[in-house]
Coordinates of C-alpha atoms and ligand atoms in Angstrom, one line a residue:
X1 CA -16.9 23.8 50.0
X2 CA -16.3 24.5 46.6
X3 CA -19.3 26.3 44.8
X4 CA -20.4 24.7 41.3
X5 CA -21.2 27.0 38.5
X6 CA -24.9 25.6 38.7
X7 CA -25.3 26.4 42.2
X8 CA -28.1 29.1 41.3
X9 CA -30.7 26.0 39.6
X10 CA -29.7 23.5 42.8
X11 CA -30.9 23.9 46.4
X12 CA -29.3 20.8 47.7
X13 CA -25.4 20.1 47.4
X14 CA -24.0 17.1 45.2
X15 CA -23.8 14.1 47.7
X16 CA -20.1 13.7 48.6
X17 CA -19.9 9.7 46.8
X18 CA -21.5 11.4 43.4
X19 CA -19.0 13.9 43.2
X20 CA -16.0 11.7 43.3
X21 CA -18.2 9.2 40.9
X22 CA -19.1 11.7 38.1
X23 CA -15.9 13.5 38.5
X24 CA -13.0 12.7 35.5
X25 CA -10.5 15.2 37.0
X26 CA -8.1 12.4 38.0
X27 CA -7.6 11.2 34.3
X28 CA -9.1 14.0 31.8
X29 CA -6.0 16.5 33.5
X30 CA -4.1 15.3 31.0
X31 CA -6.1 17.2 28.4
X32 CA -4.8 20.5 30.4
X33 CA -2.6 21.6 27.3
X34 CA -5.0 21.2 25.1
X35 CA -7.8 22.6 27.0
X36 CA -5.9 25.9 27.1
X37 CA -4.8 26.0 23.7
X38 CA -8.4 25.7 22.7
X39 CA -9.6 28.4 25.5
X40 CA -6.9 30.8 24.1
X41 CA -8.4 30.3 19.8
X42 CA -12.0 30.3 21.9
X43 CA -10.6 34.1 23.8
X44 CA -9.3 35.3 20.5
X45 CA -12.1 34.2 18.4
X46 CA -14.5 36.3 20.5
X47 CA -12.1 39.2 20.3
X48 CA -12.1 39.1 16.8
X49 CA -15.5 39.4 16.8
X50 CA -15.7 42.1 19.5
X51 CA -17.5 39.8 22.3
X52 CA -14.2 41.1 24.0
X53 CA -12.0 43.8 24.3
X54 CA -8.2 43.7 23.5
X55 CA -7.9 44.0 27.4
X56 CA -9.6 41.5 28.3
X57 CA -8.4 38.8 26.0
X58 CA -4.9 39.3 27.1
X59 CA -5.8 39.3 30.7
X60 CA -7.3 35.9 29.7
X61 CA -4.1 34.6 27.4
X62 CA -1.7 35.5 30.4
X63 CA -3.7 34.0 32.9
X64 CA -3.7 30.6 30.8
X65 CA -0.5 30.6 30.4
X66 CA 0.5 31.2 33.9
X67 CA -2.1 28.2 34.7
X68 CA -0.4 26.0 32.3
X69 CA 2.9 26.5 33.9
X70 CA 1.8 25.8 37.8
X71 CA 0.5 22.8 36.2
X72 CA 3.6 22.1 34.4
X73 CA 5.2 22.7 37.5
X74 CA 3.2 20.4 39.5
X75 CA 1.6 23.3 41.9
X76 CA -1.8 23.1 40.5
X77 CA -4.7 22.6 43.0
X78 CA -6.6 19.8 41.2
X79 CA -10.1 19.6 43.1
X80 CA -12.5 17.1 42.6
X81 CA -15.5 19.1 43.4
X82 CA -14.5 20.8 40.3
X83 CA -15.2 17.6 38.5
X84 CA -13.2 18.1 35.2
X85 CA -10.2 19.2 34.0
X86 CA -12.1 22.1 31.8
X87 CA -13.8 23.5 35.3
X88 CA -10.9 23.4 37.0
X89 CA -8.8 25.3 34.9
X90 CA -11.6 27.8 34.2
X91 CA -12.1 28.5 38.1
X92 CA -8.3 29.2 38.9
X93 CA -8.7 31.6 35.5
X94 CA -11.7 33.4 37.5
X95 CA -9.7 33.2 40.8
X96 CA -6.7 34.6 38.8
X97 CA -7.8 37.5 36.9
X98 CA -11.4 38.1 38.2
X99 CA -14.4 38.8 36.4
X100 CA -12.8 38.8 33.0
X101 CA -12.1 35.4 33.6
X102 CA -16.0 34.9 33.5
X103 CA -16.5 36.1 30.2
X104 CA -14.3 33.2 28.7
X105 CA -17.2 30.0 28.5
X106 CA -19.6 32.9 26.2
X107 CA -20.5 31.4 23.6
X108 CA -19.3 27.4 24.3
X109 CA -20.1 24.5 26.2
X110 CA -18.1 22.1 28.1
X111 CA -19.7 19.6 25.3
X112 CA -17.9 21.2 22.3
X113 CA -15.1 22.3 25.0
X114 CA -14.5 18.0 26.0
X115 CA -14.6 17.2 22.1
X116 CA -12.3 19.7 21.0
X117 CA -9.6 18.8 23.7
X118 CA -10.1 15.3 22.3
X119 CA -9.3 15.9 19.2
X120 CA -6.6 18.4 19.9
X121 CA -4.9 15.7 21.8
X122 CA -5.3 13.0 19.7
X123 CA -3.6 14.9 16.9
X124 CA -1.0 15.3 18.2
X125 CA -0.3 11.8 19.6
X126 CA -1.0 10.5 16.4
X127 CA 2.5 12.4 14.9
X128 CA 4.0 10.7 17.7
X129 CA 2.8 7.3 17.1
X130 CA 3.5 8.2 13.3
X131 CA 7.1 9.2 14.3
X132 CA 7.2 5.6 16.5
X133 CA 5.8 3.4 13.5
X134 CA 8.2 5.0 10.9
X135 CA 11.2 4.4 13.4
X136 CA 9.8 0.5 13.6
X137 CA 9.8 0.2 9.6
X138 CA 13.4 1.8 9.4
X139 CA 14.6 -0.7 11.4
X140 CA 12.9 -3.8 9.8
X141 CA 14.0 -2.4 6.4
X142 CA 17.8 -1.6 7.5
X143 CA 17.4 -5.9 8.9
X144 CA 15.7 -7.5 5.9
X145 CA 18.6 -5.6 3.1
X146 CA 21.2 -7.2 6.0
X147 CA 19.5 -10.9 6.1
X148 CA 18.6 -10.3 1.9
X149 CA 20.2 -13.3 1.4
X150 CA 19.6 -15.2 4.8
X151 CA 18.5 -18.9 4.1
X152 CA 15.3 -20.1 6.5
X153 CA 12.2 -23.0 6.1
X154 CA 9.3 -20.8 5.1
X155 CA 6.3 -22.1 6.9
X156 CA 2.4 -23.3 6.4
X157 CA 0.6 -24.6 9.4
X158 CA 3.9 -24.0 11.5
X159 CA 5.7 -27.2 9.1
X160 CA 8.5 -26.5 6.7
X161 CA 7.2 -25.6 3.4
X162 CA 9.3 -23.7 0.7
X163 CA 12.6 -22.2 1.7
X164 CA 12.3 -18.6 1.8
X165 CA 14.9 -15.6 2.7
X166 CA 14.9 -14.2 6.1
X167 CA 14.9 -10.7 4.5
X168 CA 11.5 -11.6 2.5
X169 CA 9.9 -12.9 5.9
X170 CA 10.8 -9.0 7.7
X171 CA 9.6 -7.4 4.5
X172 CA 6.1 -9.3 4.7
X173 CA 5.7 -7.6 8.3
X174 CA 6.9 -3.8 6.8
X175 CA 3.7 -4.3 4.2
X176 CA 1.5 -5.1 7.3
X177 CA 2.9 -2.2 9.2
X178 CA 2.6 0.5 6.2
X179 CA -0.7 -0.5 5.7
X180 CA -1.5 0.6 9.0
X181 CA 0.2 4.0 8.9
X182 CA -1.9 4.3 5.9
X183 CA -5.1 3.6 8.0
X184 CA -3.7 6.2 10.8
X185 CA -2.8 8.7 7.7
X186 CA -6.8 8.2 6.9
X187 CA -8.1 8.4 10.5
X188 CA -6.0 11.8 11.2
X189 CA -8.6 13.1 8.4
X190 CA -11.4 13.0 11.0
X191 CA -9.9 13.2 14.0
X192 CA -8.6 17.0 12.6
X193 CA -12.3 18.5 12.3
X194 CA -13.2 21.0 14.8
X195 CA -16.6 21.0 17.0
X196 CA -15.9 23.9 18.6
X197 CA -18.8 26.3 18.3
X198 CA -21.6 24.1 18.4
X199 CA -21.6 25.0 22.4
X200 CA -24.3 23.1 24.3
X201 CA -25.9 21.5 21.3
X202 CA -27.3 23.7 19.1
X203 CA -24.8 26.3 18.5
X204 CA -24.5 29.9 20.3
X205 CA -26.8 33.1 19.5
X206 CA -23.6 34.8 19.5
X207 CA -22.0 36.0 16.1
X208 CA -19.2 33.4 16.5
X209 CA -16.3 32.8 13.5
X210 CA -16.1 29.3 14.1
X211 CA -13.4 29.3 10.5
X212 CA -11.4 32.5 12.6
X213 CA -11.3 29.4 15.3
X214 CA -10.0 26.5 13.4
X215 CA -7.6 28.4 11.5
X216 CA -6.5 29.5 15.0
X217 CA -6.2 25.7 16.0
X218 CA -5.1 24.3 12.7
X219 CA -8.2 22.7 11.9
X220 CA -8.6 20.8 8.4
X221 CA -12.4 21.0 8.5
X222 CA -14.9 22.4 10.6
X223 CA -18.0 19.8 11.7
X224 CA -20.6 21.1 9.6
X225 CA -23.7 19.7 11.9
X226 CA -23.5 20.8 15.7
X227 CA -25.4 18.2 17.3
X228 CA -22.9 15.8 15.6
X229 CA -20.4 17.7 16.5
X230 CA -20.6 17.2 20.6
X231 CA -21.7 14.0 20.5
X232 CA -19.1 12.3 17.4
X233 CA -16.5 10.0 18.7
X234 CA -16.0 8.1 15.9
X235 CA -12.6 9.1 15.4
X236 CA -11.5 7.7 18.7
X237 CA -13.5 4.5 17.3
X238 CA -11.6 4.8 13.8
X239 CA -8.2 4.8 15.8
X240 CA -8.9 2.6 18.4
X241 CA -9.8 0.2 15.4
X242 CA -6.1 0.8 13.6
X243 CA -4.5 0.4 17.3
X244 CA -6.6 -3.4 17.6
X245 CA -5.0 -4.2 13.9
X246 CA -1.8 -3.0 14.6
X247 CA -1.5 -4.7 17.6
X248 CA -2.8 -7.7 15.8
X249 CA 0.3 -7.3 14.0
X250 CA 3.0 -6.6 16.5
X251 CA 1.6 -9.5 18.6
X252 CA 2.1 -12.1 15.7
X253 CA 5.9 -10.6 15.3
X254 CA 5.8 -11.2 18.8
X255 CA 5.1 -14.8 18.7
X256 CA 7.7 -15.7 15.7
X257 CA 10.4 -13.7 17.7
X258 CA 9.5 -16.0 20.8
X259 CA 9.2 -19.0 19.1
X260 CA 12.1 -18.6 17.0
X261 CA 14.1 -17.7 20.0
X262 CA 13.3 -21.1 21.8
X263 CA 15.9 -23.5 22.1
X264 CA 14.1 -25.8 19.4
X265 CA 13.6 -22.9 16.8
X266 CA 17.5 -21.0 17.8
X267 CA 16.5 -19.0 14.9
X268 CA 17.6 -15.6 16.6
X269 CA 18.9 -14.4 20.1
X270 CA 17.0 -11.5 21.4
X271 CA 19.4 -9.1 23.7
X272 CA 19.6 -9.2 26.9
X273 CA 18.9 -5.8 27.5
X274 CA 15.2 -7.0 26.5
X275 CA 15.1 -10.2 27.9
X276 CA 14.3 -11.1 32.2
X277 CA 15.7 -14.1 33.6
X278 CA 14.1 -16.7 36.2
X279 CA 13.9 -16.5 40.1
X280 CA 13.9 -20.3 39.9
X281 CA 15.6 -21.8 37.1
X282 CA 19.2 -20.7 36.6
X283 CA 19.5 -21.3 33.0
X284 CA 16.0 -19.4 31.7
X285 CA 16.6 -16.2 29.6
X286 CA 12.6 -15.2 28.6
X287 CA 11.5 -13.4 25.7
X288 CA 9.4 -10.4 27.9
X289 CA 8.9 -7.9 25.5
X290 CA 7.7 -9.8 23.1
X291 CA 5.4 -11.4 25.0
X292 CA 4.3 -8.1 26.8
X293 CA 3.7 -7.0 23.8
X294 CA 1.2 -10.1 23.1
X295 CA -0.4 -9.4 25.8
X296 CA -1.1 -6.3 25.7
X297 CA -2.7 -6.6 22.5
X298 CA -5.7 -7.7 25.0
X299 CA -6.3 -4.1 26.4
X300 CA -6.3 -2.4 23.0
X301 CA -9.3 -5.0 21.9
X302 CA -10.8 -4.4 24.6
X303 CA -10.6 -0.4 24.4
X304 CA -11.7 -0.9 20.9
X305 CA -15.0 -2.7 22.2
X306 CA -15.5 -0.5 25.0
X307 CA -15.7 2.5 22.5
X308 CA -18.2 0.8 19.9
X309 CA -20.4 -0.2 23.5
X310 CA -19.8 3.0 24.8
X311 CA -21.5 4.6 21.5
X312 CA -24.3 2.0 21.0
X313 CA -27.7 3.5 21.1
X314 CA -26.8 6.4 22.3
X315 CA -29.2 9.2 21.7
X316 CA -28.3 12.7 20.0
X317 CA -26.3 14.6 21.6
X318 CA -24.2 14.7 24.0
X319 CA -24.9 11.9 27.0
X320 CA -22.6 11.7 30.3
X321 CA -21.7 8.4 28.6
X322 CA -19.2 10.1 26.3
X323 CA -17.2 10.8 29.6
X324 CA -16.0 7.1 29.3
X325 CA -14.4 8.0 26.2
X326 CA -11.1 9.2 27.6
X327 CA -9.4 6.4 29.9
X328 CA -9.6 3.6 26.8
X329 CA -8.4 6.4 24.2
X330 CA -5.6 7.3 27.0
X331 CA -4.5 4.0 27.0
X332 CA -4.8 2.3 23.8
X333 CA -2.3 5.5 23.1
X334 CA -0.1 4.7 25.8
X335 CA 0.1 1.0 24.7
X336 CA 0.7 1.3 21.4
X337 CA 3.4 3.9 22.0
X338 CA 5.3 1.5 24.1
X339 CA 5.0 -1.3 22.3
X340 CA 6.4 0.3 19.0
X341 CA 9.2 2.2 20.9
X342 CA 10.4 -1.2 22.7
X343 CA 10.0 -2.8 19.5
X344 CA 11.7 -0.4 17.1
X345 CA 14.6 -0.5 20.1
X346 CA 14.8 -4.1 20.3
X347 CA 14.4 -4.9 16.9
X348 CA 18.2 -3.9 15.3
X349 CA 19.7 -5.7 18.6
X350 CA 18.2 -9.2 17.2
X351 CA 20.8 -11.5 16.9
X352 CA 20.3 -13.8 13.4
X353 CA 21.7 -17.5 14.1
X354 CA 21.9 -17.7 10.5
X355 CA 23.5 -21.5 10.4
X356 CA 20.5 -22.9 12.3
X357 CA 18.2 -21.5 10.1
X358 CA 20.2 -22.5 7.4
X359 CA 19.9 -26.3 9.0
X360 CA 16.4 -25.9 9.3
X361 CA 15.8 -25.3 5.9
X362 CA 17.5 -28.3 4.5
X363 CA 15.0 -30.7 6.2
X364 CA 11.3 -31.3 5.5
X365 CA 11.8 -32.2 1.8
X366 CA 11.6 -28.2 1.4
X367 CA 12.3 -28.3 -2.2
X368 CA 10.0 -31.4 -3.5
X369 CA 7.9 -28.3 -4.8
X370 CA 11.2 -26.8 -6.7
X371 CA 11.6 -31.1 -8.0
X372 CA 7.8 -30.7 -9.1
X373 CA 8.2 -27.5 -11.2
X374 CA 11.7 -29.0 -12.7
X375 CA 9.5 -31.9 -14.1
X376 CA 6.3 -29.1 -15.5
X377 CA 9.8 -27.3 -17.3
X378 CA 10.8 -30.6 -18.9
X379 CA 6.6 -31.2 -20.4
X380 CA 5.2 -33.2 -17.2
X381 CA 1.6 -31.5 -16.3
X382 CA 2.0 -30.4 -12.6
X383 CA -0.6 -33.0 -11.4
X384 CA 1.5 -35.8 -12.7
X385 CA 5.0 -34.2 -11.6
X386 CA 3.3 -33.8 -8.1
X387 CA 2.9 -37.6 -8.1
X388 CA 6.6 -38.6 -9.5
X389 CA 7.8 -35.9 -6.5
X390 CA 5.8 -37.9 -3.9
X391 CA 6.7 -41.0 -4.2
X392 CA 10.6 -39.7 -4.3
X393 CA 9.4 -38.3 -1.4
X394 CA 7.8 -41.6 0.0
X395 CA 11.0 -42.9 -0.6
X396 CA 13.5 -40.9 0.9
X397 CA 11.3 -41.1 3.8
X398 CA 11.6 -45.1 4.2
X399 CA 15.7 -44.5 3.4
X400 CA 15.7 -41.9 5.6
X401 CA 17.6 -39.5 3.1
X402 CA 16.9 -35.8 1.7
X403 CA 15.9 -35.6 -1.8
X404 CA 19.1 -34.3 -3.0
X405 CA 21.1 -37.3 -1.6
X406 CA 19.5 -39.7 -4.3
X407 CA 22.0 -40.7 -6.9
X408 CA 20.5 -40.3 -10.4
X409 CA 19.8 -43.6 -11.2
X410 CA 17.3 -43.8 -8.5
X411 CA 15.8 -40.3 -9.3
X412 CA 15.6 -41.4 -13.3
X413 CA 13.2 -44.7 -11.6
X414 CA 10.8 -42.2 -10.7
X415 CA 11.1 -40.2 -14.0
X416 CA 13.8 -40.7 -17.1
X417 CA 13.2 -37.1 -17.7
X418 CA 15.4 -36.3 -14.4
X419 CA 18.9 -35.0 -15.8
X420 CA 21.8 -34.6 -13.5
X421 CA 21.1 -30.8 -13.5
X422 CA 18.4 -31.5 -11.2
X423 CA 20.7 -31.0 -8.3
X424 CA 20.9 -27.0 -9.2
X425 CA 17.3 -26.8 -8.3
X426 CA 17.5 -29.0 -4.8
X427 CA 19.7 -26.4 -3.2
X428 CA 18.5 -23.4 -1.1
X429 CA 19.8 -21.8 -2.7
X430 CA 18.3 -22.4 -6.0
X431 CA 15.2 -22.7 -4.8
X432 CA 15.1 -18.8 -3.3
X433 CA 17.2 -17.6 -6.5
X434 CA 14.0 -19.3 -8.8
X435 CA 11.7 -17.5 -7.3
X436 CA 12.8 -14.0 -8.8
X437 CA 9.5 -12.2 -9.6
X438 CA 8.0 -8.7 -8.3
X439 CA 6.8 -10.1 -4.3
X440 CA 9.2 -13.3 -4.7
X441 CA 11.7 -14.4 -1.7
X442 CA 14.6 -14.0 -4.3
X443 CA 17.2 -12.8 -2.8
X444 CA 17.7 -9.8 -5.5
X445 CA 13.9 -9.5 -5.2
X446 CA 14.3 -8.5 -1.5
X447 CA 16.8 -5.8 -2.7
X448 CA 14.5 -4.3 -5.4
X449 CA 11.9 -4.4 -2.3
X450 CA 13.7 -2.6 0.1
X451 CA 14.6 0.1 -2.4
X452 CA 10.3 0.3 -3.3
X453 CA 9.9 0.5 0.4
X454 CA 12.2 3.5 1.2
X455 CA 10.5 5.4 -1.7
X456 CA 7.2 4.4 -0.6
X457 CA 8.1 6.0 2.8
X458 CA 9.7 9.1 1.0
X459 CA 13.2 8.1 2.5
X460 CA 16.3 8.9 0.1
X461 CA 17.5 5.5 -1.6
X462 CA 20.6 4.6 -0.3
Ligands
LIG501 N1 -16.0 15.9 31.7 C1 -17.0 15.9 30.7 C2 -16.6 14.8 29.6 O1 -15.5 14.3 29.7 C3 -17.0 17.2 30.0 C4 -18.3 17.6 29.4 C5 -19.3 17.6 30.5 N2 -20.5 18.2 30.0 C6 -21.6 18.1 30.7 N3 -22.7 18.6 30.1 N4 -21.7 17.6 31.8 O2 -17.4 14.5 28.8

């Protein structure tokens, strides 16, 4: 039987059930890089302050490294009796190099030990979901300059409102997206502060640099109060909170890319390559990723929740509780990595059936707003042009015509003020072009806005 570093307090061994059921071995191992980076600053912070020799700290940094490589190389002995991935490590160090191995925990706590890993980890995943959400926007930039000029309905409740450019609908989902690598930019604030040092609880009586320690680790701040500083997880809370937003996001792209690949929509054709097929029904070709993607935006809620419960009422300062932290962090990250990779992947492959959105657009009396606004320019107020554009409406409908198949006689019955140049202003394309402000769906508009977003993400203009 293993022997627990407690064993001198206890008389009785930990039942057999308890031990697998307060153990976290089987998911915090993936902390084991950054438990030994922090071990390492931790062995060279007490050597800068004499707690140990030269010697020893070497012994110690050699026999870290050589653990991280038998983990590495899958030849590590996890044991469950050694509960975490922070005991576990720390016993093969004392098996490895002896009693020197001992003198590594002076001075810290598993509790500052569990929250430094955290942190250390999360960091780092955080540049790689960074590099994942940048690669998404580049691609839904390079799309919306391509479909700049791309004719499609623009919708309200799901019915045909205003024509809009397909470019100006993919630059709508960039703003959602840059706003949340601005809330990640934020989050990476906190989640970069170092506990380390606050041991236990209460700090150590030892003359510990904790600022030695963070510059070691590359640590922004250092957490100024310790019993905050073992028992914090808001950070994981602050990011779970941007993963539940941007998967918000990603799942309502999701549902336009699957409803706009539907026979009825034929908006787009997704590739193959990210599409299944149907055991059943010969003909089927389903939109899976997208709707994966959907879906999973349940687990990252979820997470999020689990966290904010996981912290309620929880008393100061660190609680077995804070255990729990780890599988929803681990896989809200794993999620939200996957997602954005398939979707930064998939996206450029997209398939635009320009000619049926084109089609789409010209029904639904799409420009009786564009008729109204001609009216307002030639001294009707908009209330009464909204009226004269209704009843053309009202008419069409009973003809069963579009607005801009009325000859000019009829459209001069609704208003005399109606000139024959109001066929300019019935097209598509007119209607986009009129909409040429800063944030408009005119087509040069889009082009101004893709150049803003490449600066805005510190890429060189093209
Ligand atoms: N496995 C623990 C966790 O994840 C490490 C800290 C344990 N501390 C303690 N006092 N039991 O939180």
């Amino acid at each position: 039987m293993t022997e627990k570093p407690w064993s001198g307090r206890f008389t009785a061994p930990t039942d057999a059930f308890v031990e697998a059921f307060t153990a976290s071995v089987n998911f915090d191992q993936r902390l084991y890089q950054h438990d030994i980076i922090g071990s390492i600053a931790h062995a060279r912070m007490l050597t800068h302050v004499s707690i140990l020799s030269e010697a020893e700290c070497t012994q110690i940094v050699e026999g870290l490294t050589e653990i991280k490589a038998e983990i590495a190389r899958g030849e590590f002995n996890w044991s469950v009796a050694l509960e975490d991935v922070h005991m576990n490590i720390e016993t093969r160090l004392i098996q490895k190099i002896g009693v020197v191995g001992k003198k590594l925990h002076t001075g810290r706590s598993r509790n500052d030990q569990v929250a430094t890993d955290i942190r250390l980890y999360l960091r780092d995943e955080i540049e790689l979901i960074q590099t994942e959400l940048t690669r998404l926007l580049i691609a839904l930039i390079e799309v919306a300059e391509r479909e700049a000029d791309t004719l499609m309905p623009g919708f309200t409740h799901l019915q045909s409102a205003q024509p809009i450019t397909f470019g100006h609908h993919l630059l709508a989902w960039c703003e959602m997206l840059i706003r949340d690598k601005a809330r990640l930019e934020d989050c990476l604030k906190r989640v970069n502060t170092m506990p380390l040092g606050a041991a236990a609880l209460a700090g150590t009586s030892y003359p510990i640099d904790r600022h030695y320690t963070a510059q070691l680790l590359g640590f922004d701040t250092i957490a100024e109060n310790s019993l905050d500083a073992v028992s914090d997880r808001d950070f994981a809370i602050e990011f779970s909170s941007f993963a539940a937003i941007l998967m918000m996001h990603l799942s309502r792209f999701s549902e336009e890319l699957i409803l706009w690949s539907s026979a009825q929509f034929h908006f787009i054709e997704l590739n193959d390559a990210f599409c299944t097929g149907s055991s059943i029904m010969p003909q089927k070709k389903n939109p899976d990723v997208p709707e994966l993607v959907r879906g999973k935006t349940g687990r990252v809620y979820g997470h999020l929740m689990s966290l904010l419960t996981l912290m309620k009422s929880q008393p100061l300062a660190y609680n077995k509780d804070n255990q729990e932290d780890k599988e929803p962090l681990f896989d809200t990250i794993d999620t939200l990595k996957g997602s954005l990779r398939v979707f930064a992947d998939m996206l450029p492959t997209i398939q635009v059936q320009r000619e049926s959105m084109r089609t789409a657009a010209q029904s639904g009396f799409i420009t009786a707003t564009d008729l109204a606004d001609y009216l307002v320019r030639k001294g009707v107020a908009f209330r009464d042009a909204y009226k004269i554009v209704g009843e053309a409406v009202r008419y069409c409908i009973e003809a069963d015509c579009d607005l801009a198949a009325l000859s000019l006689d009829t459209f001069q019955s609704f208003s005399p003020l109606i000139d024959n140049d109001v066929y300019g202003i019935l097209t598509l394309e007119g209607a986009v072009n009129a909409r040429c402000h800063f944030g408009g769906t005119a087509p040069s508009q889009v082009r101004a806005a893709v150049q803003r977003l490449r600066e805005r993400l510190g890429m060189t203009t093209k």
